Tab-separated table of C-alpha atoms in Angstrom:
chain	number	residue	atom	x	y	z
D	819	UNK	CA	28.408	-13.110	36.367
D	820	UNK	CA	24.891	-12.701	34.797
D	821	UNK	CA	23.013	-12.185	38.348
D	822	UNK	CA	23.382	-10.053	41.550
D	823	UNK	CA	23.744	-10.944	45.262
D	824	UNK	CA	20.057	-11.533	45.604
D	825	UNK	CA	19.702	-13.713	42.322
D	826	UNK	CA	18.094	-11.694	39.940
D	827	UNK	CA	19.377	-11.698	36.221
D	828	UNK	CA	21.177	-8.324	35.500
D	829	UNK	CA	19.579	-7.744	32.440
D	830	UNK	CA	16.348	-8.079	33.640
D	831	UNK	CA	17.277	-5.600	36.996
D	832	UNK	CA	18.229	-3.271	33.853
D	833	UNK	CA	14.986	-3.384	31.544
D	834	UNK	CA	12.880	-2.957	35.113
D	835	UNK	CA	15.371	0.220	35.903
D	836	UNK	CA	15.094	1.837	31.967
D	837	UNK	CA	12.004	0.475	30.778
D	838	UNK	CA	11.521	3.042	28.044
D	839	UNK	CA	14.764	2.710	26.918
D	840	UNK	CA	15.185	-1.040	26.823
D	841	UNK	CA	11.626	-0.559	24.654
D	842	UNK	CA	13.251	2.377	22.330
D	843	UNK	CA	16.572	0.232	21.798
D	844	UNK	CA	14.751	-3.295	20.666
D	845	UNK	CA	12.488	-0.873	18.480
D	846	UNK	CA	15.682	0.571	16.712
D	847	UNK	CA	17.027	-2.668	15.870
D	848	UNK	CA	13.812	-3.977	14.944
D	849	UNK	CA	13.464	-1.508	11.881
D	850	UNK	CA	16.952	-1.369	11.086
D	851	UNK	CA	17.813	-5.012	10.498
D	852	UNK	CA	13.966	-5.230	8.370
D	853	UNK	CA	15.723	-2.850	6.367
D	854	UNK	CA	19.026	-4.460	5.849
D	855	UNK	CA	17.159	-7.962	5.424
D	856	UNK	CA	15.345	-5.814	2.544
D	857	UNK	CA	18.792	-4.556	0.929
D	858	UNK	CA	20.184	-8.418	0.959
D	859	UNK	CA	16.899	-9.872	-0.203
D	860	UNK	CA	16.275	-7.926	-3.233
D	861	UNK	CA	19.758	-7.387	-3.960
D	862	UNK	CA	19.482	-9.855	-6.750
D	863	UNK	CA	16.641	-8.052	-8.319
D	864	UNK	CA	14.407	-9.914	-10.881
D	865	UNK	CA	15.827	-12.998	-12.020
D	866	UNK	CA	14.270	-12.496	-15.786
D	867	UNK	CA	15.796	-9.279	-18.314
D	868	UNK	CA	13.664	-6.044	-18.136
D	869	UNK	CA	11.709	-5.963	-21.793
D	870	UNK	CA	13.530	-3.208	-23.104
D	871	UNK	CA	13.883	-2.488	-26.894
D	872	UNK	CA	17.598	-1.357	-27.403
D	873	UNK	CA	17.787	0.719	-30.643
D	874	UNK	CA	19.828	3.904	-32.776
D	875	UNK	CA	17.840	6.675	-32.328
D	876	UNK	CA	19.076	8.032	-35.865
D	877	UNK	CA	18.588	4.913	-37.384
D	878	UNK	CA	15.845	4.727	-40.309
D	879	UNK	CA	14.834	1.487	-38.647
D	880	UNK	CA	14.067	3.276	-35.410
D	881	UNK	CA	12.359	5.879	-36.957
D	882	UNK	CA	9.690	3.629	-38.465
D	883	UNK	CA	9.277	1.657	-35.580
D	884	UNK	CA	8.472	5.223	-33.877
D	885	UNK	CA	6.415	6.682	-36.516
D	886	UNK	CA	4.263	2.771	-36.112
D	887	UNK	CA	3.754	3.410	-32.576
D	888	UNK	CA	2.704	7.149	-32.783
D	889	UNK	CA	0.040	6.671	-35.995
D	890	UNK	CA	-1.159	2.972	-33.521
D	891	UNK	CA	-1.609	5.530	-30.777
D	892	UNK	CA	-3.676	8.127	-32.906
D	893	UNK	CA	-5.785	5.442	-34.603
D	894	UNK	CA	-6.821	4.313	-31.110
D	895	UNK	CA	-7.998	7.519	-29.724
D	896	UNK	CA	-10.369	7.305	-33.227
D	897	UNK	CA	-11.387	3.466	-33.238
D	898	UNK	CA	-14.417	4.429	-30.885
D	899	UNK	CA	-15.867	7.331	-33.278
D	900	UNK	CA	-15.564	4.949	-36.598
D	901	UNK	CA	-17.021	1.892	-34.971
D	902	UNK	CA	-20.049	4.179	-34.064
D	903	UNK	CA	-20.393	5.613	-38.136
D	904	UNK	CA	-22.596	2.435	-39.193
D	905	UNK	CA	-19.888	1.019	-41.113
D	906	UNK	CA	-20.894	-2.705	-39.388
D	907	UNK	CA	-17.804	-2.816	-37.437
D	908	UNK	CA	-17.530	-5.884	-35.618
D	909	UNK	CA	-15.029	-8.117	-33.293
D	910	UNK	CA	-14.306	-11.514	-34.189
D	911	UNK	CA	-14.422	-14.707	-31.186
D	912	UNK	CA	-11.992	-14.606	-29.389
D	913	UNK	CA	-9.689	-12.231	-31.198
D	914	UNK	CA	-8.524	-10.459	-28.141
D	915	UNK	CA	-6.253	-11.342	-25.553
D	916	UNK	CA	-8.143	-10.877	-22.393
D	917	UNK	CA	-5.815	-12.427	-19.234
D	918	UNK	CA	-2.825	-14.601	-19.265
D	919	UNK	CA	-1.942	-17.392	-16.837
D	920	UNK	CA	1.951	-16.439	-15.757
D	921	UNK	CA	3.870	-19.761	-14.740
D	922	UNK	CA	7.219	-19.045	-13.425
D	923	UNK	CA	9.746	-22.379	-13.041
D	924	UNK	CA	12.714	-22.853	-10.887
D	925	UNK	CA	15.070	-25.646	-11.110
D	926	UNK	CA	16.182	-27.525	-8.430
D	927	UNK	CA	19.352	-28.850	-10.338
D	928	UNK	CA	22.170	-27.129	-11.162
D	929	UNK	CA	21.709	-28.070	-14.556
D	930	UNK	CA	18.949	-25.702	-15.061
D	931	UNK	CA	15.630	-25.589	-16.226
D	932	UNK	CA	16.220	-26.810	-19.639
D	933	UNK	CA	19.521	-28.988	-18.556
D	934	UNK	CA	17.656	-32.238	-18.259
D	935	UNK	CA	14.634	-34.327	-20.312
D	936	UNK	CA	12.937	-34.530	-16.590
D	937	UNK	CA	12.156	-30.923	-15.956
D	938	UNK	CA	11.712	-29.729	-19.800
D	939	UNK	CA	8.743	-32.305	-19.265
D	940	UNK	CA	7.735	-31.176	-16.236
D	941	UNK	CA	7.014	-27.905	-17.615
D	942	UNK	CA	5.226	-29.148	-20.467
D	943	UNK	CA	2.997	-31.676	-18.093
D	944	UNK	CA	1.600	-27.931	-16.846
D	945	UNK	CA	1.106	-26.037	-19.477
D	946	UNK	CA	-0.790	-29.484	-21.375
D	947	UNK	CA	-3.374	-29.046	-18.218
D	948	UNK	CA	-4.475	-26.340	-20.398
D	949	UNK	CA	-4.191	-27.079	-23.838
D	950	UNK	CA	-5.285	-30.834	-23.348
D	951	UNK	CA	-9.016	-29.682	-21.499
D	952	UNK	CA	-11.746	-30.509	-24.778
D	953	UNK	CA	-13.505	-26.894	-23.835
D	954	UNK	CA	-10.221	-24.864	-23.966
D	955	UNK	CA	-10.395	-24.075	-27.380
D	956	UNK	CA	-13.877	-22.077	-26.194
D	957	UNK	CA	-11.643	-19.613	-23.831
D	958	UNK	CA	-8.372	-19.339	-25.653
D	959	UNK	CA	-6.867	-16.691	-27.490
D	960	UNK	CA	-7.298	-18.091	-31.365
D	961	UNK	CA	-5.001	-17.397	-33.487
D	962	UNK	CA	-6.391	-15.775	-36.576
D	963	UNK	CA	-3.127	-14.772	-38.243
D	964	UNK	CA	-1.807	-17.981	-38.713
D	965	UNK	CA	-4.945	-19.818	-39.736
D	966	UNK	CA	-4.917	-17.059	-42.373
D	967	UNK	CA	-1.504	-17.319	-43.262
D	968	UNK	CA	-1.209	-21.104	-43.718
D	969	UNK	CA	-4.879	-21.691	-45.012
D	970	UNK	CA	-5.663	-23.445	-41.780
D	971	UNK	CA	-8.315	-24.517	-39.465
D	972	UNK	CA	-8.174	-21.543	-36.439
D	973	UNK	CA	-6.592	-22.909	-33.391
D	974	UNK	CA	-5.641	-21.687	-29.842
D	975	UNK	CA	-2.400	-19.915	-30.077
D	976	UNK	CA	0.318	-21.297	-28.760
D	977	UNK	CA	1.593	-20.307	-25.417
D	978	UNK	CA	4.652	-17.967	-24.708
D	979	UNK	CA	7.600	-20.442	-24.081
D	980	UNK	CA	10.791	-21.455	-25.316
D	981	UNK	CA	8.795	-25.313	-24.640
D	982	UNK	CA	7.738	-24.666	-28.264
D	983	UNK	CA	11.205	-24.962	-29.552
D	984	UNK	CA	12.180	-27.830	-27.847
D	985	UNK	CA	8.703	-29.906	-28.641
D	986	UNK	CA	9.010	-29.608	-32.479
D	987	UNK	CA	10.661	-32.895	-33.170
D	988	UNK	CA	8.598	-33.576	-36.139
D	989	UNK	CA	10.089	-30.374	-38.107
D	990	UNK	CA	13.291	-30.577	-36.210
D	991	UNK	CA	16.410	-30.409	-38.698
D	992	UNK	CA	19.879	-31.212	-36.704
D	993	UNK	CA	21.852	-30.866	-39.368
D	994	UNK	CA	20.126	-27.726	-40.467
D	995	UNK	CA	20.668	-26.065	-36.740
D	996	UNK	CA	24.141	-27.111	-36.435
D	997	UNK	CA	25.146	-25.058	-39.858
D	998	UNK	CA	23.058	-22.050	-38.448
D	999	UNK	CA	25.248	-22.683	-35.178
D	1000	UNK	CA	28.450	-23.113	-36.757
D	1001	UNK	CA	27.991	-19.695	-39.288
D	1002	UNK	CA	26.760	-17.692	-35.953
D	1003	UNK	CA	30.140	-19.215	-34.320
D	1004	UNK	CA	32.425	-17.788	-37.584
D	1005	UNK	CA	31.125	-14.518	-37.610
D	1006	UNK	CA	30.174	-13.312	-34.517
D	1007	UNK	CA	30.522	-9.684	-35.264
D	1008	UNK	CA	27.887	-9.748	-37.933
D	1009	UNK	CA	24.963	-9.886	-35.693
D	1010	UNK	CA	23.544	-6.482	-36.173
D	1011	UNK	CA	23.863	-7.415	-39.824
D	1012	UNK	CA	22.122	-10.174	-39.541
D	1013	UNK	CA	19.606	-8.752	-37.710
D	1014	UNK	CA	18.757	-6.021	-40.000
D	1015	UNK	CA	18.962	-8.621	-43.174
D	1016	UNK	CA	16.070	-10.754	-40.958
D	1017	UNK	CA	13.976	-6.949	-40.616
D	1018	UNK	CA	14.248	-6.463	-44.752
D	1019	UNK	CA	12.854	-10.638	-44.861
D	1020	UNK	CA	10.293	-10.042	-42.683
D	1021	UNK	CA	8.744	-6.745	-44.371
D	1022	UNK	CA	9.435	-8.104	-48.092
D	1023	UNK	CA	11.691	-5.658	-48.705
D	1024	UNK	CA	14.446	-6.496	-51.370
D	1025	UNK	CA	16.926	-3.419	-50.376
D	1026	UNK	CA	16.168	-1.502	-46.824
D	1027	UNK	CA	19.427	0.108	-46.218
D	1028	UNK	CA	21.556	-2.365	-45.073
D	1029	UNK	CA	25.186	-1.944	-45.313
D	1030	UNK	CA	28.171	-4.712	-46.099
D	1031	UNK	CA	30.176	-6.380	-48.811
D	1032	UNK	CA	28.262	-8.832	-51.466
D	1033	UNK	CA	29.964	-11.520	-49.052
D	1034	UNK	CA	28.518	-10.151	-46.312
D	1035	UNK	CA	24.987	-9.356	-47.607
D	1036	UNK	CA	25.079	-12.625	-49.148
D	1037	UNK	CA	25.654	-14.559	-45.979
D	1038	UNK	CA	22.858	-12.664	-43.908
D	1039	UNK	CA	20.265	-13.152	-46.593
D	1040	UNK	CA	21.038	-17.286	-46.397
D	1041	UNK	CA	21.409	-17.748	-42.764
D	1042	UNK	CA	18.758	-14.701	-42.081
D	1043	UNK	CA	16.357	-17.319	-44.422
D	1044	UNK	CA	17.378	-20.387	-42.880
D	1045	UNK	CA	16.691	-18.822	-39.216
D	1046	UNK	CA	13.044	-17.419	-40.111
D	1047	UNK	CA	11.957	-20.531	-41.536
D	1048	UNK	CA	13.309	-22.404	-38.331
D	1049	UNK	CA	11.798	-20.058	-35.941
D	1050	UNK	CA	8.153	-20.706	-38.278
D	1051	UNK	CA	8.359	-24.504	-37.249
D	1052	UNK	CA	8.157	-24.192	-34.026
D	1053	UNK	CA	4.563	-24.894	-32.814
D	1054	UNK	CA	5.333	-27.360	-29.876
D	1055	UNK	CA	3.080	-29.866	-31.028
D	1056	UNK	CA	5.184	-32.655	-32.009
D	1057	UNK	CA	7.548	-34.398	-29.255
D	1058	UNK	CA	10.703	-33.321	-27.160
D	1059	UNK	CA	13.737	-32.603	-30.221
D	1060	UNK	CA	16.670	-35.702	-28.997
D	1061	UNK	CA	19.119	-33.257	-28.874
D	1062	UNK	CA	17.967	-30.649	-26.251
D	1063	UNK	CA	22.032	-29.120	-25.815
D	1064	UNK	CA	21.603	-28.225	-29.328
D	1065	UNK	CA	18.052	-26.849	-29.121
D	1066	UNK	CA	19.664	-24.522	-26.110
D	1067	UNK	CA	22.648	-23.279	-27.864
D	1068	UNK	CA	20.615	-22.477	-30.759
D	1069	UNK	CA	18.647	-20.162	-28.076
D	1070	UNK	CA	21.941	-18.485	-26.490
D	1071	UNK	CA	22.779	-17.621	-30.410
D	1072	UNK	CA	19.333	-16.496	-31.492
D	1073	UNK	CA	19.642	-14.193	-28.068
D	1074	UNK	CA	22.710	-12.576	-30.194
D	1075	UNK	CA	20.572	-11.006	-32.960
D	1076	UNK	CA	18.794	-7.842	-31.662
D	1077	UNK	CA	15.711	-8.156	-33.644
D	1078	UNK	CA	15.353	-12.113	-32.785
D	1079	UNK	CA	15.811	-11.979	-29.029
D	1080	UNK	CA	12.328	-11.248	-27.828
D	1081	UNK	CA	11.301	-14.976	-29.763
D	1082	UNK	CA	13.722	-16.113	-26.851
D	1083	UNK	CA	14.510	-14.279	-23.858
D	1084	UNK	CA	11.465	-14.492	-22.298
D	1085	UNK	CA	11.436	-17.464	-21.785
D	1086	UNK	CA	15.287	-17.733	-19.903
D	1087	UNK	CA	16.935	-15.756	-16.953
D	1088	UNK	CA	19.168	-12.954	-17.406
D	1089	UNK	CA	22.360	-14.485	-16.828
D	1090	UNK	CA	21.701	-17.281	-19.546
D	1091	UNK	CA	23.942	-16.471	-22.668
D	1092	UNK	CA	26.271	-18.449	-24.763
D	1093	UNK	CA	28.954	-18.646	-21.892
D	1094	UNK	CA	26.473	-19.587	-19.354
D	1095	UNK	CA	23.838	-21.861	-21.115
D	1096	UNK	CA	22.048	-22.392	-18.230
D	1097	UNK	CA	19.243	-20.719	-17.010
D	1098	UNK	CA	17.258	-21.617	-13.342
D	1099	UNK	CA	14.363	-19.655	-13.862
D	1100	UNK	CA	12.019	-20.119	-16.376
D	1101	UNK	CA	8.621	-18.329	-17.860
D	1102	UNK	CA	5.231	-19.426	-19.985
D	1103	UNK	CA	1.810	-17.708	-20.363
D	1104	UNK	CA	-1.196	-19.023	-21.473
D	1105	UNK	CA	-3.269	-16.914	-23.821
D	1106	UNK	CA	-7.174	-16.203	-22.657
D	1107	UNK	CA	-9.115	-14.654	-25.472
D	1108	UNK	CA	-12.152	-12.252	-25.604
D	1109	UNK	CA	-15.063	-12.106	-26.529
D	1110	UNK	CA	-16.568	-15.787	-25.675
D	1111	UNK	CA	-18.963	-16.929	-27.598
D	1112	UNK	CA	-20.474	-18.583	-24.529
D	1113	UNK	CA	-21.669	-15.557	-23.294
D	1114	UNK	CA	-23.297	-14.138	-26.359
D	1115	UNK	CA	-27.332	-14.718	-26.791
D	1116	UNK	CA	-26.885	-15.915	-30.489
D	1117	UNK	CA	-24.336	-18.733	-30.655
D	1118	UNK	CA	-21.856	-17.962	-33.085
D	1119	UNK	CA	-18.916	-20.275	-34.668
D	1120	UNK	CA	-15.485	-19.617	-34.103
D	1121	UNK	CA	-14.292	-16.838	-36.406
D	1122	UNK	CA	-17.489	-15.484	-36.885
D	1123	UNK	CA	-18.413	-11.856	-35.657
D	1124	UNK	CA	-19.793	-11.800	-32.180
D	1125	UNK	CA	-20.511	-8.287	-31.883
D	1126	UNK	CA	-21.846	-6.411	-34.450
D	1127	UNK	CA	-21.348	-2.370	-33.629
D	1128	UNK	CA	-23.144	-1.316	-36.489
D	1129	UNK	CA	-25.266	2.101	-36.105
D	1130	UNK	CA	-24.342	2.439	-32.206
D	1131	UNK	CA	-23.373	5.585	-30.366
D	1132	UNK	CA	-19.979	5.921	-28.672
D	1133	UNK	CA	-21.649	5.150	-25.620
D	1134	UNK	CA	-23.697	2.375	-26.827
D	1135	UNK	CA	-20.272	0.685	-27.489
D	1136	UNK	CA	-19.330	0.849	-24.337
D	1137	UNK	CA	-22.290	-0.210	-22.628
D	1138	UNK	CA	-22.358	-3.229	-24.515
D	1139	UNK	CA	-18.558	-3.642	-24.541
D	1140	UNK	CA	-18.455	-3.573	-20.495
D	1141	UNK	CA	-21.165	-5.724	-20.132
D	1142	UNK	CA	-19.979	-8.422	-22.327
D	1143	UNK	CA	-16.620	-8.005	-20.814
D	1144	UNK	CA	-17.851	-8.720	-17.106
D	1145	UNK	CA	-19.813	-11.891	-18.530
D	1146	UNK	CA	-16.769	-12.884	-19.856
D	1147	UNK	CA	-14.223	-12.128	-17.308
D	1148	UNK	CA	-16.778	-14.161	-14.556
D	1149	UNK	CA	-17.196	-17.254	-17.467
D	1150	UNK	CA	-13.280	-17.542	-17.664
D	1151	UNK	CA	-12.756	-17.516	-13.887
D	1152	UNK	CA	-15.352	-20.400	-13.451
D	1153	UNK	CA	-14.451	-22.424	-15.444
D	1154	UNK	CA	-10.168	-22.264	-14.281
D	1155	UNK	CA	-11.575	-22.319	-10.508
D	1156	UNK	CA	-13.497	-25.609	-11.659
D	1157	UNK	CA	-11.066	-27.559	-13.981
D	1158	UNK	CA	-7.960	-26.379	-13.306
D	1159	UNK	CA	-7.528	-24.619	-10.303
D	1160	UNK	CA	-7.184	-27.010	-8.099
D	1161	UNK	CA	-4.866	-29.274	-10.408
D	1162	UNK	CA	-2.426	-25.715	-10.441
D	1163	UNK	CA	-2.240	-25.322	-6.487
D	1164	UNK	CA	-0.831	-28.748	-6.829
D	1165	UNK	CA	1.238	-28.242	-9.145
D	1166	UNK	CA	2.594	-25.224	-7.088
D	1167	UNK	CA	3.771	-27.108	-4.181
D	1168	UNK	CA	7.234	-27.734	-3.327
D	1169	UNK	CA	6.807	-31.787	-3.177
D	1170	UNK	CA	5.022	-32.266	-6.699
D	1171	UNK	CA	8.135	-32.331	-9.004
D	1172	UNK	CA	11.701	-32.923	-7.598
D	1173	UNK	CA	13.338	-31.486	-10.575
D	1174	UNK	CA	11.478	-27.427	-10.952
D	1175	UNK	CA	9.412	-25.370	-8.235
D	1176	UNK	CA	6.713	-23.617	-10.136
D	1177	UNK	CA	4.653	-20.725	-9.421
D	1178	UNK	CA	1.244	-19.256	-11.445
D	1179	UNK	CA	-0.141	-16.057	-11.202
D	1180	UNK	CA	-3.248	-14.684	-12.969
D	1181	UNK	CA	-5.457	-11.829	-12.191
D	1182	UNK	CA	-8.495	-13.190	-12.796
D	1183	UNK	CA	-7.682	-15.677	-10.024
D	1184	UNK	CA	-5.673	-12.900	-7.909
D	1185	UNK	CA	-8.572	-11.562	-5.433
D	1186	UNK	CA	-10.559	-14.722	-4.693
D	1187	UNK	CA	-6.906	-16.646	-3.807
D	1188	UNK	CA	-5.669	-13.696	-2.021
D	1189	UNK	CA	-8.723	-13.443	0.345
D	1190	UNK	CA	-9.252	-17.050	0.487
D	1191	UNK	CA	-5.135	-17.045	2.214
D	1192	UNK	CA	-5.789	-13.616	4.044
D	1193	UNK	CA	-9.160	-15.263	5.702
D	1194	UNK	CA	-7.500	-18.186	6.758
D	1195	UNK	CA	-3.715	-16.648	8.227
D	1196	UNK	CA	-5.760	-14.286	10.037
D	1197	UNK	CA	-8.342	-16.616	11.742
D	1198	UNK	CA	-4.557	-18.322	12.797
D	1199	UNK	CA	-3.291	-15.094	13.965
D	1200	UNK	CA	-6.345	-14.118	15.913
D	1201	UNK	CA	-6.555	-17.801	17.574
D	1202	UNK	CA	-2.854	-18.049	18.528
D	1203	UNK	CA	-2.266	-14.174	20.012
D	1204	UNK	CA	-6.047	-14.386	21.860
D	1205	UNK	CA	-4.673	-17.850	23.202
D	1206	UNK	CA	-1.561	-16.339	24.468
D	1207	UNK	CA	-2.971	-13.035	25.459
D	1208	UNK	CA	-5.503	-14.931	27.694
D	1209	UNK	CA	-2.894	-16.964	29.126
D	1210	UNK	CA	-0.285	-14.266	30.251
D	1211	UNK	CA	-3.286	-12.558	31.772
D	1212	UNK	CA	-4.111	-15.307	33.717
D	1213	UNK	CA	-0.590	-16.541	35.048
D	1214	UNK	CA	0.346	-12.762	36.127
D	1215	UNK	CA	-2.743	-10.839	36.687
D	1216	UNK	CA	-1.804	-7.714	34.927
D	1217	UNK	CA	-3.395	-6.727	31.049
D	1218	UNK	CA	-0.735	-4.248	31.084
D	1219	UNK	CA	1.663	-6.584	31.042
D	1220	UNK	CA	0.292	-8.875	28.928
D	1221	UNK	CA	-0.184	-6.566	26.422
D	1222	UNK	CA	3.052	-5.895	26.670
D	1223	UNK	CA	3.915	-9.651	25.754
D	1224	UNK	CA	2.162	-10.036	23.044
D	1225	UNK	CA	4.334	-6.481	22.237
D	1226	UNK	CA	7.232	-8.527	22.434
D	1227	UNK	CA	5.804	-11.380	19.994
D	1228	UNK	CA	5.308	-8.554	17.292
D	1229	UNK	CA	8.826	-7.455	18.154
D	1230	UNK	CA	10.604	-10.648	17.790
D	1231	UNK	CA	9.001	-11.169	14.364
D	1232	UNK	CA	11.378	-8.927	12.111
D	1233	UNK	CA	14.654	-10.449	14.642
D	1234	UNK	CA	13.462	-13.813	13.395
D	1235	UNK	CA	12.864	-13.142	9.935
D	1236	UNK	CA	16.250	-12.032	9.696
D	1237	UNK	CA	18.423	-14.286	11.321
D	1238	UNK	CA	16.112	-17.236	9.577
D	1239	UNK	CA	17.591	-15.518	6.280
């Protein structure tokens, strides 16, 4: 059945009579299944909600919000022309958010990432690699408008995570969360009520246009209160709240209220919600700030001015704004490549944590890690395919033909990608 009177394999009789063919054909199916593996793969799409701000266009509300972002955007074409008028401009430590470290979690369990005491902890153990280092607080990003508001000491803001909710035992109020819980429950059509009620709290405005009966008003103004103040506790410095369902429910409501859900979404997947309180992928950042201090030729204190603009030109600004910047950017990479990198790849791994898979990315990091993996598959690559390249040619005597195996190595790549899939 698969040979012919003398022995030989048909198919083989067939790729020696239509070479060309034979070569066209595996070529065709080649591209077309790396395309279809493409269309299954990413089918999903991102496992996280696009940012997006969803708004009224004819709302007063929007309207500000515009008219912020378009007087922002003129102010910053000027900032360069005022800092150069000898007005003794200057730019405080660390004031300036100058890279992020991205962590990215995936849960193992079915109960999710924030299903289980285990992998809430887990997450915590990697983002404390940071904030537990004694010479952090000389790269962070400080956080001058809390010091300011509370009358505080400045301190290294906290990282974006929902792991600050969750580790605020000390201000946690149960009873306090539940009756939030239980009036978002009631009145679930109130949202966008509530949500403009939280915008008038916020701006200290006593009447900002928002409509609804006395009962109505009244209600958003308590629970919009009660929810701000909540939200304001949560530093994730004390330890993991006992009640961690209730600290995620809280979340799925919170995502409910337009103007609240960037505090929270972040920070869970897009199919987490109040019917599905469960979300597999997670997301933190860790805050860099600029300019160091460590880098400047006068030491300065945190909070002090570390450059002083005054009487420069436009370009002299830059000049001196680039420069610093480079010393900067090379100060923060050393010092993550020498006290942290190494504890991150191993974090990274699939065997460190049985509960979450975790994954970092930060651009500071992003060419030296990407050559340092390029250099080393390609010495691989170059070893294995000289190996077998010298070995056809040796069994068979032809470098046509073994060229044309290692051909069929390249071609058998995208086949086995797929099928592995």
């Amino acid at each position: 059945m698969w040979s012919d009177e003398r022995g030989n394999l048909k198919f083989v009789n067939l790729v020696v009579r239509r070479p060309f063919t034979i070569f066209f054909i595996i070529l065709a199916t080649c591209i077309i299944l790396s395309f279809l593996l493409g269309q299954i793969v990413f089918k999903a799409g991102n496992p996280f909600r696009d940012p997006a701000n969803q708004f009224e266009i004819k709302d007063i509300r929007s309207i500000q919000l515009i008219s912020l972002r378009l007087a922002a955007e003129d102010i910053k074409v000027d900032r360069d022309t005022l800092e150069a008028a000898g007005d003794g401009s200057v730019t405080m430590v660390q004031s300036r958010i100058s890279d992020g470290t991205s962590w990215v979690f995936e849960s193992e369990q079915p109960e999710g990432v924030f299903g289980t005491r285990a992998s809430i902890g887990a997450m915590k153990d990697i983002l404390d690699l940071f904030f537990k280092d004694p010479q952090f607080r000389k790269y962070c990003l400080l956080d001058y408008r809390m010091a300011k508001k509370t009358d505080s000491e400045l301190e290294c803001t906290p990282p974006l995570t929902a792991l600050n909710m969750y580790y605020s035992n000390a201000t946690w109020d149960s009873a306090g969360i539940q009756s939030i819980i239980a009036a978002m429950k009631e009145y679930p059509n109130r949202m966008e009520l509530l949500s403009g009620r939280i915008l008038c709290l916020r701006n200290l405005i006593d009447d900002c246009g928002v409509k609804g009966t006395e009962e109505e008003l009244q209600w958003s103004m308590d629970l919009g209160s009660k929810l701000v103040q909540t939200m304001f506790k949560w530093d994730g410095k004390s330890g993991l709240v006992e009640n961690i369902t209730e600290a995620t429910e809280l979340a799925a409501y919170i995502m409910k209220v337009p103007v609240l859900k960037g505090a929270v979404d972040f920070s869970y997947d897009r199919e987490f919600s109040v019917e599905n309180p469960v979300s597999i992928f997670s997301r933190a950042v860790v805050l860099w700030g600029a300019p160091l201090n460590i880098t400047t030729e006068d030491s300065v204190d945190a909070g002090a001015a570390v450059i002083n603009r005054k009487n420069l030109t436009i370009e002299e600004i830059k000049k001196q704004t680039e420069e610093k910047k480079k010393a900067d950017d090379k100060a923060l990479k050393d010092y993550i490549v020498q006290i942290f990198l190494e504890d991150m790849k191993k974090a990274a791994t699939d065997t460190t944590d049985p509960e979450i898979n975790s994954y970092y990315l930060m651009f500071a990091l992003l060419l030296d890690i990407f050559l340092q993996i390029a250099v080393k598959d390609a010495l691989l690559v170059v070893f294995s395919l000289g190996f077998v390249f010298i070995w056809i040619r040796i069994n068979v005597g032809s470098w046509f033909l073994a060229f044309i195996g290692l051909l069929e190595i390249f071609f058998s790549l995208p086949l086995a990608w797929f099928f592995f899939k």
